[in-house]
mmCIF file of C-alpha atoms in Angstrom:
data_model
loop_
_atom_site.group_PDB
_atom_site.id
_atom_site.type_symbol
_atom_site.label_atom_id
_atom_site.label_comp_id
_atom_site.label_asym_id
_atom_site.label_seq_id
_atom_site.Cartn_x
_atom_site.Cartn_y
_atom_site.Cartn_z
ATOM 1 C CA UNK A 418 8.944 176.583 102.453
ATOM 2 C CA UNK A 419 11.074 179.238 103.515
ATOM 3 C CA UNK A 420 13.575 180.754 100.825
ATOM 4 C CA UNK A 421 16.950 180.013 100.920
ATOM 5 C CA UNK A 422 19.795 182.831 100.499
ATOM 6 C CA UNK A 423 23.410 181.715 99.747
ATOM 7 C CA UNK A 424 26.563 183.613 100.933
ATOM 8 C CA UNK A 425 29.829 183.161 99.064
ATOM 9 C CA UNK A 426 32.888 184.723 100.954
ATOM 10 C CA UNK A 427 35.833 183.760 103.156
ATOM 11 C CA UNK A 428 33.791 183.041 106.148
ATOM 12 C CA UNK A 429 35.227 180.832 108.998
ATOM 13 C CA UNK A 430 38.629 180.649 107.578
ATOM 14 C CA UNK A 431 40.460 182.106 110.709
ATOM 15 C CA UNK A 432 40.324 185.651 109.516
ATOM 16 C CA UNK A 433 38.876 188.238 111.757
ATOM 17 C CA UNK A 434 37.746 190.705 109.012
ATOM 18 C CA UNK A 435 36.298 188.204 106.768
ATOM 19 C CA UNK A 436 34.186 186.579 109.752
ATOM 20 C CA UNK A 437 32.870 190.299 110.449
ATOM 21 C CA UNK A 438 31.806 190.535 106.798
ATOM 22 C CA UNK A 439 30.157 187.278 106.944
ATOM 23 C CA UNK A 440 28.185 188.045 110.005
ATOM 24 C CA UNK A 441 27.263 191.416 108.835
ATOM 25 C CA UNK A 442 26.031 189.822 105.546
ATOM 26 C CA UNK A 443 24.041 187.244 107.325
ATOM 27 C CA UNK A 444 22.544 189.795 109.524
ATOM 28 C CA UNK A 445 21.614 191.806 106.701
ATOM 29 C CA UNK A 446 19.778 189.133 104.804
ATOM 30 C CA UNK A 447 17.734 188.117 108.007
ATOM 31 C CA UNK A 448 16.866 191.743 108.706
ATOM 32 C CA UNK A 449 15.498 191.859 105.015
ATOM 33 C CA UNK A 450 13.314 188.765 105.455
ATOM 34 C CA UNK A 451 13.114 186.938 108.825
ATOM 35 C CA UNK A 452 12.016 183.867 107.279
ATOM 36 C CA UNK A 453 15.018 183.171 105.065
ATOM 37 C CA UNK A 454 17.459 180.287 105.687
ATOM 38 C CA UNK A 455 20.951 181.531 105.063
ATOM 39 C CA UNK A 456 23.712 179.143 103.555
ATOM 40 C CA UNK A 457 27.242 180.187 103.650
ATOM 41 C CA UNK A 458 30.720 178.923 102.730
ATOM 42 C CA UNK A 459 32.497 177.732 105.728
ATOM 43 C CA UNK A 460 36.265 176.795 106.076
ATOM 44 C CA UNK A 461 35.616 175.029 109.212
ATOM 45 C CA UNK A 462 36.787 177.538 111.949
ATOM 46 C CA UNK A 463 33.446 178.126 113.461
ATOM 47 C CA UNK A 464 32.294 181.265 115.162
ATOM 48 C CA UNK A 465 29.922 181.310 118.179
ATOM 49 C CA UNK A 466 26.571 182.261 116.315
ATOM 50 C CA UNK A 467 24.642 182.264 119.686
ATOM 51 C CA UNK A 468 26.964 184.898 121.200
ATOM 52 C CA UNK A 469 26.755 186.967 117.978
ATOM 53 C CA UNK A 470 23.176 186.706 117.797
ATOM 54 C CA UNK A 471 22.793 187.806 121.444
ATOM 55 C CA UNK A 472 24.903 190.924 120.629
ATOM 56 C CA UNK A 473 23.039 191.832 117.660
ATOM 57 C CA UNK A 474 19.643 191.196 119.071
ATOM 58 C CA UNK A 475 18.577 189.136 116.043
ATOM 59 C CA UNK A 476 18.384 185.356 115.644
ATOM 60 C CA UNK A 477 21.210 184.091 113.306
ATOM 61 C CA UNK A 478 21.316 180.384 112.675
ATOM 62 C CA UNK A 479 22.947 180.002 109.184
ATOM 63 C CA UNK A 480 23.745 176.725 107.683
ATOM 64 C CA UNK A 481 27.520 176.088 106.879
ATOM 65 C CA UNK A 482 28.412 174.807 103.468
ATOM 66 C CA UNK A 483 31.939 173.113 103.307
ATOM 67 C CA UNK A 484 33.565 173.447 99.980
ATOM 68 C CA UNK A 485 34.824 170.178 98.394
ATOM 69 C CA UNK A 486 37.607 169.712 95.717
ATOM 70 C CA UNK A 487 36.692 171.279 92.487
ATOM 71 C CA UNK A 488 38.572 168.692 90.203
ATOM 72 C CA UNK A 489 38.303 168.640 86.404
ATOM 73 C CA UNK A 490 34.758 167.742 85.373
ATOM 74 C CA UNK A 491 33.347 168.313 88.911
ATOM 75 C CA UNK A 492 30.203 170.263 89.485
ATOM 76 C CA UNK A 493 30.379 170.125 93.318
ATOM 77 C CA UNK A 494 31.050 173.863 93.772
ATOM 78 C CA UNK A 495 28.272 175.066 91.527
ATOM 79 C CA UNK A 496 25.820 172.812 92.934
ATOM 80 C CA UNK A 497 26.468 174.185 96.555
ATOM 81 C CA UNK A 498 23.999 177.004 96.210
ATOM 82 C CA UNK A 499 21.595 175.359 93.686
ATOM 83 C CA UNK A 500 18.576 175.268 96.095
ATOM 84 C CA UNK A 501 19.000 179.115 96.714
ATOM 85 C CA UNK A 502 16.433 181.731 95.518
ATOM 86 C CA UNK A 503 19.137 184.368 95.602
ATOM 87 C CA UNK A 504 22.994 184.522 96.296
ATOM 88 C CA UNK A 505 25.332 187.453 97.736
ATOM 89 C CA UNK A 506 28.788 187.321 96.935
ATOM 90 C CA UNK A 507 30.960 189.794 98.757
ATOM 91 C CA UNK A 508 34.083 190.667 100.871
ATOM 92 C CA UNK A 509 37.866 190.997 99.886
ATOM 93 C CA UNK A 510 40.269 188.660 98.603
ATOM 94 C CA UNK A 511 37.846 186.949 96.090
ATOM 95 C CA UNK A 512 38.526 188.459 92.704
ATOM 96 C CA UNK A 513 42.226 188.880 92.971
ATOM 97 C CA UNK A 514 45.547 186.982 91.829
ATOM 98 C CA UNK A 515 48.070 187.999 94.486
ATOM 99 C CA UNK A 516 48.475 184.467 95.833
ATOM 100 C CA UNK A 517 47.211 182.289 93.007
ATOM 101 C CA UNK A 518 46.748 182.560 89.394
ATOM 102 C CA UNK A 519 43.153 181.294 89.402
ATOM 103 C CA UNK A 520 41.729 182.719 92.698
ATOM 104 C CA UNK A 521 38.689 184.490 90.641
ATOM 105 C CA UNK A 522 37.732 181.109 89.273
ATOM 106 C CA UNK A 523 37.763 179.412 92.647
ATOM 107 C CA UNK A 524 35.110 181.793 94.060
ATOM 108 C CA UNK A 525 33.190 182.238 90.790
ATOM 109 C CA UNK A 526 32.786 178.400 90.649
ATOM 110 C CA UNK A 527 30.296 178.619 93.478
ATOM 111 C CA UNK A 528 27.865 180.662 91.393
ATOM 112 C CA UNK A 529 25.020 178.572 90.289
ATOM 113 C CA UNK A 530 24.743 177.846 86.486
ATOM 114 C CA UNK A 531 21.533 176.011 86.175
ATOM 115 C CA UNK A 532 18.154 177.262 84.867
ATOM 116 C CA UNK A 533 16.118 178.972 85.890
ATOM 117 C CA UNK A 534 18.978 181.222 86.725
ATOM 118 C CA UNK A 535 19.731 182.413 90.322
ATOM 119 C CA UNK A 536 20.082 186.261 90.748
ATOM 120 C CA UNK A 537 23.442 187.315 92.465
ATOM 121 C CA UNK A 538 24.230 190.483 94.136
ATOM 122 C CA UNK A 539 28.016 191.390 94.466
ATOM 123 C CA UNK A 540 28.026 193.656 97.679
ATOM 124 C CA UNK A 541 31.077 195.300 99.778
ATOM 125 C CA UNK A 542 33.420 193.668 97.118
ATOM 126 C CA UNK A 543 36.893 194.603 96.753
ATOM 127 C CA UNK A 544 38.729 193.918 93.379
ATOM 128 C CA UNK A 545 42.342 193.490 92.579
ATOM 129 C CA UNK A 546 44.956 193.185 91.873
ATOM 130 C CA UNK A 547 44.290 191.099 88.771
ATOM 131 C CA UNK A 548 46.603 189.432 86.232
ATOM 132 C CA UNK A 549 46.505 190.613 82.663
ATOM 133 C CA UNK A 550 44.836 187.399 81.910
ATOM 134 C CA UNK A 551 42.051 187.752 84.282
ATOM 135 C CA UNK A 552 41.384 191.292 83.353
ATOM 136 C CA UNK A 553 40.914 190.033 79.705
ATOM 137 C CA UNK A 554 38.909 187.030 80.754
ATOM 138 C CA UNK A 555 36.503 188.956 82.874
ATOM 139 C CA UNK A 556 36.293 191.655 80.276
ATOM 140 C CA UNK A 557 35.487 188.927 77.598
ATOM 141 C CA UNK A 558 32.809 187.280 80.142
ATOM 142 C CA UNK A 559 30.996 190.302 81.363
ATOM 143 C CA UNK A 560 29.999 190.772 84.591
ATOM 144 C CA UNK A 561 28.988 187.594 86.681
ATOM 145 C CA UNK A 562 26.659 189.559 88.712
ATOM 146 C CA UNK A 563 23.198 191.097 88.188
ATOM 147 C CA UNK A 564 24.402 194.002 90.353
ATOM 148 C CA UNK A 565 27.523 194.823 91.572
ATOM 149 C CA UNK A 566 28.524 197.079 94.463
ATOM 150 C CA UNK A 567 32.348 197.732 95.141
ATOM 151 C CA UNK A 568 33.754 198.998 98.359
ATOM 152 C CA UNK A 569 36.346 201.483 97.232
ATOM 153 C CA UNK A 570 37.130 203.826 94.429
ATOM 154 C CA UNK A 571 40.135 201.975 93.043
ATOM 155 C CA UNK A 572 37.942 198.741 92.768
ATOM 156 C CA UNK A 573 35.510 201.140 90.784
ATOM 157 C CA UNK A 574 38.087 202.295 88.386
ATOM 158 C CA UNK A 575 39.269 198.695 87.806
ATOM 159 C CA UNK A 576 35.934 197.469 87.110
ATOM 160 C CA UNK A 577 34.748 200.038 84.673
ATOM 161 C CA UNK A 578 38.186 200.954 82.807
ATOM 162 C CA UNK A 579 39.630 197.578 82.674
ATOM 163 C CA UNK A 580 36.659 195.105 82.769
ATOM 164 C CA UNK A 581 34.010 197.135 81.191
ATOM 165 C CA UNK A 582 31.609 196.534 83.996
ATOM 166 C CA UNK A 583 28.619 198.703 85.091
ATOM 167 C CA UNK A 584 29.105 198.739 89.095
ATOM 168 C CA UNK A 585 28.284 201.251 91.852
ATOM 169 C CA UNK A 586 29.841 202.047 95.151
ATOM 170 C CA UNK A 587 28.903 201.049 98.781
ATOM 171 C CA UNK A 588 30.582 201.066 102.039
ATOM 172 C CA UNK A 589 32.502 197.962 103.531
ATOM 173 C CA UNK A 590 30.223 195.831 105.629
ATOM 174 C CA UNK A 591 32.456 196.586 108.655
ATOM 175 C CA UNK A 592 31.636 200.151 109.632
ATOM 176 C CA UNK A 593 30.868 202.141 112.798
ATOM 177 C CA UNK A 594 27.015 201.350 112.542
ATOM 178 C CA UNK A 595 27.711 197.362 112.427
ATOM 179 C CA UNK A 596 30.368 197.555 115.254
ATOM 180 C CA UNK A 597 28.004 199.500 117.421
ATOM 181 C CA UNK A 598 25.317 197.015 116.765
ATOM 182 C CA UNK A 599 27.893 194.270 117.682
ATOM 183 C CA UNK A 600 28.652 196.027 121.113
ATOM 184 C CA UNK A 601 32.203 196.967 120.298
ATOM 185 C CA UNK A 602 32.935 200.147 122.157
ATOM 186 C CA UNK A 603 36.011 202.185 123.129
ATOM 187 C CA UNK A 604 37.516 201.492 126.784
ATOM 188 C CA UNK A 605 36.780 203.843 129.475
ATOM 189 C CA UNK A 606 38.940 207.201 129.697
ATOM 190 C CA UNK A 607 41.556 207.199 132.464
ATOM 191 C CA UNK A 608 42.449 203.431 132.051
ATOM 192 C CA UNK A 609 45.905 202.478 131.338
ATOM 193 C CA UNK A 610 47.142 202.953 127.647
ATOM 194 C CA UNK A 611 48.094 200.494 125.348
ATOM 195 C CA UNK A 612 49.256 200.320 121.663
ATOM 196 C CA UNK A 613 47.412 197.856 119.455
ATOM 197 C CA UNK A 614 49.422 196.659 116.324
ATOM 198 C CA UNK A 615 48.008 194.540 113.622
ATOM 199 C CA UNK A 616 50.614 193.187 110.915
ATOM 200 C CA UNK A 617 50.731 190.775 108.338
ATOM 201 C CA UNK A 618 53.877 189.075 106.597
ATOM 202 C CA UNK A 619 54.519 190.876 103.421
ATOM 203 C CA UNK A 620 57.528 190.939 100.868
ATOM 204 C CA UNK A 621 59.790 193.916 101.869
ATOM 205 C CA UNK A 622 58.541 194.092 105.355
ATOM 206 C CA UNK A 623 61.552 193.252 107.779
ATOM 207 C CA UNK A 624 60.715 192.203 111.307
ATOM 208 C CA UNK A 625 63.553 194.153 112.671
ATOM 209 C CA UNK A 626 62.849 197.433 111.029
ATOM 210 C CA UNK A 627 59.200 196.727 112.054
ATOM 211 C CA UNK A 628 59.846 196.222 115.600
ATOM 212 C CA UNK A 629 61.928 199.494 115.733
ATOM 213 C CA UNK A 630 59.004 201.556 114.195
ATOM 214 C CA UNK A 631 56.593 200.034 116.717
ATOM 215 C CA UNK A 632 59.150 200.797 119.489
ATOM 216 C CA UNK A 633 59.410 204.459 118.311
ATOM 217 C CA UNK A 634 55.588 204.779 118.221
ATOM 218 C CA UNK A 635 55.417 203.106 121.830
ATOM 219 C CA UNK A 636 57.901 205.513 123.237
ATOM 220 C CA UNK A 637 56.537 208.571 121.433
ATOM 221 C CA UNK A 638 52.938 207.777 122.765
ATOM 222 C CA UNK A 639 54.123 206.836 126.297
ATOM 223 C CA UNK A 640 51.928 203.793 126.395
ATOM 224 C CA UNK A 641 52.026 201.112 129.113
ATOM 225 C CA UNK A 642 51.740 197.865 126.809
ATOM 226 C CA UNK A 643 51.859 196.793 123.344
ATOM 227 C CA UNK A 644 49.212 194.230 121.938
ATOM 228 C CA UNK A 645 49.860 192.557 118.834
ATOM 229 C CA UNK A 646 46.437 191.297 117.404
ATOM 230 C CA UNK A 647 46.865 188.697 114.492
ATOM 231 C CA UNK A 648 43.658 188.920 112.509
ATOM 232 C CA UNK A 649 44.544 186.066 110.308
ATOM 233 C CA UNK A 650 45.959 183.472 112.607
ATOM 234 C CA UNK A 651 44.784 180.109 111.001
ATOM 235 C CA UNK A 652 46.627 177.253 112.504
ATOM 236 C CA UNK A 653 49.875 179.299 113.433
ATOM 237 C CA UNK A 654 50.253 180.719 109.853
ATOM 238 C CA UNK A 655 52.726 182.943 108.402
ATOM 239 C CA UNK A 656 51.311 186.200 109.997
ATOM 240 C CA UNK A 657 51.587 184.643 113.425
ATOM 241 C CA UNK A 658 55.266 183.727 113.022
ATOM 242 C CA UNK A 659 56.073 187.245 111.619
ATOM 243 C CA UNK A 660 54.075 188.993 114.350
ATOM 244 C CA UNK A 661 55.946 186.820 117.041
ATOM 245 C CA UNK A 662 59.224 187.749 115.515
ATOM 246 C CA UNK A 663 58.461 191.505 115.792
ATOM 247 C CA UNK A 664 57.128 191.295 119.268
ATOM 248 C CA UNK A 665 60.217 189.358 120.638
ATOM 249 C CA UNK A 666 62.473 192.101 119.283
ATOM 250 C CA UNK A 667 60.850 194.780 121.544
ATOM 251 C CA UNK A 668 62.917 193.468 124.268
ATOM 252 C CA UNK A 669 61.640 194.158 127.892
ATOM 253 C CA UNK A 670 58.609 196.258 126.888
ATOM 254 C CA UNK A 671 55.246 194.747 128.039
ATOM 255 C CA UNK A 672 54.090 193.018 124.649
ATOM 256 C CA UNK A 673 51.687 190.192 124.088
ATOM 257 C CA UNK A 674 50.762 188.591 120.877
ATOM 258 C CA UNK A 675 47.039 187.615 120.433
ATOM 259 C CA UNK A 676 46.211 185.347 117.572
ATOM 260 C CA UNK A 677 42.594 185.311 116.353
ATOM 261 C CA UNK A 678 40.254 182.475 116.866
ATOM 262 C CA UNK A 679 36.752 182.570 115.459
ATOM 263 C CA UNK A 680 34.978 181.185 118.508
ATOM 264 C CA UNK A 681 36.557 184.178 120.415
ATOM 265 C CA UNK A 682 35.678 186.791 118.011
ATOM 266 C CA UNK A 683 33.600 189.157 120.374
ATOM 267 C CA UNK A 684 36.515 188.925 123.216
ATOM 268 C CA UNK A 685 39.017 189.513 120.559
ATOM 269 C CA UNK A 686 37.129 192.658 119.081
ATOM 270 C CA UNK A 687 36.558 193.769 122.997
ATOM 271 C CA UNK A 688 40.389 193.492 123.254
ATOM 272 C CA UNK A 689 41.136 195.623 120.231
ATOM 273 C CA UNK A 690 38.696 198.092 121.473
ATOM 274 C CA UNK A 691 40.689 198.585 124.670
ATOM 275 C CA UNK A 692 43.748 200.175 122.672
ATOM 276 C CA UNK A 693 44.285 203.848 122.754
ATOM 277 C CA UNK A 694 46.613 204.064 119.886
ATOM 278 C CA UNK A 695 47.426 201.717 116.872
ATOM 279 C CA UNK A 696 49.774 200.454 114.278
ATOM 280 C CA UNK A 697 47.574 199.117 111.675
ATOM 281 C CA UNK A 698 48.464 197.045 108.541
ATOM 282 C CA UNK A 699 45.161 195.164 108.110
ATOM 283 C CA UNK A 700 42.137 196.591 106.308
ATOM 284 C CA UNK A 701 39.740 195.406 109.027
ATOM 285 C CA UNK A 702 41.855 196.420 111.915
ATOM 286 C CA UNK A 703 41.961 199.901 110.650
ATOM 287 C CA UNK A 704 38.180 199.820 110.176
ATOM 288 C CA UNK A 705 37.605 198.738 113.801
ATOM 289 C CA UNK A 706 39.931 201.197 115.162
ATOM 290 C CA UNK A 707 38.459 204.047 112.893
ATOM 291 C CA UNK A 708 35.004 203.278 114.141
ATOM 292 C CA UNK A 709 36.401 203.940 117.616
ATOM 293 C CA UNK A 710 38.284 207.009 116.711
ATOM 294 C CA UNK A 711 41.633 205.491 117.693
ATOM 295 C CA UNK A 712 44.710 207.331 116.221
ATOM 296 C CA UNK A 713 46.455 205.181 113.716
ATOM 297 C CA UNK A 714 50.157 204.868 112.294
ATOM 298 C CA UNK A 715 49.039 203.052 109.031
ATOM 299 C CA UNK A 716 51.451 200.445 107.272
ATOM 300 C CA UNK A 717 49.965 200.249 103.626
ATOM 301 C CA UNK A 718 50.767 197.256 101.548
ATOM 302 C CA UNK A 719 47.822 197.296 98.736
ATOM 303 C CA UNK A 720 45.713 199.725 96.918
ATOM 304 C CA UNK A 721 42.779 198.941 99.544
ATOM 305 C CA UNK A 722 44.905 199.908 102.437
ATOM 306 C CA UNK A 723 46.186 203.162 101.007
ATOM 307 C CA UNK A 724 42.690 204.045 99.709
ATOM 308 C CA UNK A 725 41.201 203.513 103.359
ATOM 309 C CA UNK A 726 43.419 206.527 104.491
ATOM 310 C CA UNK A 727 42.689 208.469 101.196
ATOM 311 C CA UNK A 728 46.412 207.847 100.103
ATOM 312 C CA UNK A 729 47.709 207.275 96.766
ATOM 313 C CA UNK A 730 49.116 203.432 96.503
ATOM 314 C CA UNK A 731 53.008 203.674 96.257
ATOM 315 C CA UNK A 732 53.797 200.125 97.234
ATOM 316 C CA UNK A 733 54.601 198.998 100.852
ATOM 317 C CA UNK A 734 54.892 201.914 102.741
ATOM 318 C CA UNK A 735 55.470 202.440 106.635
ATOM 319 C CA UNK A 736 53.883 205.779 107.880
ATOM 320 C CA UNK A 737 55.627 207.629 110.583
ATOM 321 C CA UNK A 738 52.667 209.817 111.276
ATOM 322 C CA UNK A 739 48.962 209.391 112.357
ATOM 323 C CA UNK A 740 46.557 209.491 109.422
ATOM 324 C CA UNK A 741 42.948 210.129 109.520
ATOM 325 C CA UNK A 742 40.709 207.499 107.543
ATOM 326 C CA UNK A 743 39.181 208.830 104.275
ATOM 327 C CA UNK A 744 35.411 209.710 104.858
ATOM 328 C CA UNK A 745 32.913 208.287 102.392
ATOM 329 C CA UNK A 746 30.398 210.946 100.830
ATOM 330 C CA UNK A 747 27.059 210.695 102.378
ATOM 331 C CA UNK A 748 25.810 209.349 98.839
ATOM 332 C CA UNK A 749 27.610 206.115 99.338
ATOM 333 C CA UNK A 750 25.146 203.577 100.912
ATOM 334 C CA UNK A 751 26.172 201.043 103.507
ATOM 335 C CA UNK A 752 26.662 197.605 102.310
ATOM 336 C CA UNK A 753 23.766 196.443 104.602
ATOM 337 C CA UNK A 754 21.310 198.916 103.117
ATOM 338 C CA UNK A 755 22.157 197.630 99.655
ATOM 339 C CA UNK A 756 21.444 193.945 100.623
ATOM 340 C CA UNK A 757 17.882 194.574 102.195
ATOM 341 C CA UNK A 758 16.004 196.323 99.261
ATOM 342 C CA UNK A 759 17.822 194.108 96.665
ATOM 343 C CA UNK A 760 17.076 190.746 98.390
ATOM 344 C CA UNK A 761 13.245 191.515 98.706
ATOM 345 C CA UNK A 762 13.199 192.237 95.040
ATOM 346 C CA UNK A 763 15.058 189.040 94.231
ATOM 347 C CA UNK A 764 12.808 186.962 96.457
ATOM 348 C CA UNK A 765 9.787 188.302 94.935
ATOM 349 C CA UNK A 766 11.246 187.455 91.295
ATOM 350 C CA UNK A 767 11.617 191.278 90.621
ATOM 351 C CA UNK A 768 15.375 190.949 89.552
ATOM 352 C CA UNK A 769 16.067 190.244 86.021
ATOM 353 C CA UNK A 770 19.000 187.848 85.710
ATOM 354 C CA UNK A 771 21.453 189.065 83.142
ATOM 355 C CA UNK A 772 24.695 188.006 84.552
ATOM 356 C CA UNK A 773 27.455 186.179 82.603
ATOM 357 C CA UNK A 774 28.192 182.511 83.202
ATOM 358 C CA UNK A 775 31.171 180.328 82.486
ATOM 359 C CA UNK A 776 30.718 177.837 79.782
ATOM 360 C CA UNK A 777 31.356 174.093 80.226
ATOM 361 C CA UNK A 778 34.495 174.385 78.086
ATOM 362 C CA UNK A 779 35.777 177.550 80.207
ATOM 363 C CA UNK A 780 34.956 175.632 83.482
ATOM 364 C CA UNK A 781 36.920 172.472 82.315
ATOM 365 C CA UNK A 782 39.902 174.470 81.234
ATOM 366 C CA UNK A 783 40.068 176.496 84.404
ATOM 367 C CA UNK A 784 39.602 173.540 86.595
ATOM 368 C CA UNK A 785 42.401 171.838 84.949
ATOM 369 C CA UNK A 786 44.764 174.722 85.020
ATOM 370 C CA UNK A 787 44.051 175.414 88.753
ATOM 371 C CA UNK A 788 44.396 171.838 89.764
ATOM 372 C CA UNK A 789 47.924 171.619 87.780
ATOM 373 C CA UNK A 790 49.053 174.899 89.596
ATOM 374 C CA UNK A 791 47.842 173.284 92.995
ATOM 375 C CA UNK A 792 49.684 170.075 92.226
ATOM 376 C CA UNK A 793 52.877 171.829 91.128
ATOM 377 C CA UNK A 794 52.757 173.869 94.336
ATOM 378 C CA UNK A 795 52.298 170.777 96.823
ATOM 379 C CA UNK A 796 55.072 169.124 95.088
ATOM 380 C CA UNK A 797 57.470 172.053 95.262
ATOM 381 C CA UNK A 798 56.605 172.237 99.183
ATOM 382 C CA UNK A 799 56.946 168.727 99.510
ATOM 383 C CA UNK A 800 60.569 168.589 97.950
ATOM 384 C CA UNK A 801 61.650 171.829 99.893
ATOM 385 C CA UNK A 802 60.529 169.976 103.099
ATOM 386 C CA UNK A 803 62.522 166.902 102.095
ATOM 387 C CA UNK A 804 65.652 168.850 101.381
ATOM 388 C CA UNK A 805 65.402 170.499 104.768
#
């Protein structure tokens, strides 16, 4: 019977960067052991695995796992990967509390708790921001991973100084090597120039002021067209609406909004690669354009986006100049290069499982608290809709 590897992340949720991370992680697992079956969390917005396999030159046929409702007393989440011989846990947006006070529990709830214990590797993981509660809780718990590789220096500092974890650095899954393997290449010189723009709605970022900024960059760089790429489109979500507002205020300039769809991942990446200059707010738009040496005017809204350009985090900041991405030192390994040797050791029983797990009492309390927050928020949205 072939071994099964689980992958926990934000796959197939309508986010371009998270889908790239998922593909890179699945490919790294299959490259390590061609006989493995990979099971991954899926939010239902499927990508074209056949087309991706053809580009990478490796057969990928992972099995999607749809998460269920984690109500108080439920074991559904932790049983999702109970048949796995090893689990990979990675990407951004998992251990942070920007959008929900119990996001860390949501993702940690998928880690198997049964005996014999399943080894878990956190790789290409970003941390924070974390509330005081979760900083204290994760310090008390200890690391929920047997090995932990974080993708940026700020995450390492948070883990070591605030959480007391032993961690190491690796690069993001989405790097120049991976994008080259995926066939994402710069457009041919001499073609018409276009400004690529990747935004997200964020408190303090005004649509009118952003449109003026984009217009100034377009004018200064003499581009022929502006292409807005919405990397987290979902079903016409807030980033789509905000981007459309910015686009509409550019007036008569040739401007188009391109929302991401998982099934069109390769076409979306190719369209981004055709841009000759960029205004980039999203981490993985910056990663793609950096891999293609496209000059960027960053908009930083979080420590991870500031760190990508080697800047200190100063809150929301719109840069009026081109910044070069920070370059990792040679000793920092690629995420994919971390996966292969660890997975071979894990599948041969050579990884000693020491990770911390939530107790039954902890799990029940967090399930109850998270459910209460969700009900309260849904009720608030319902009342707001009724009034309008």
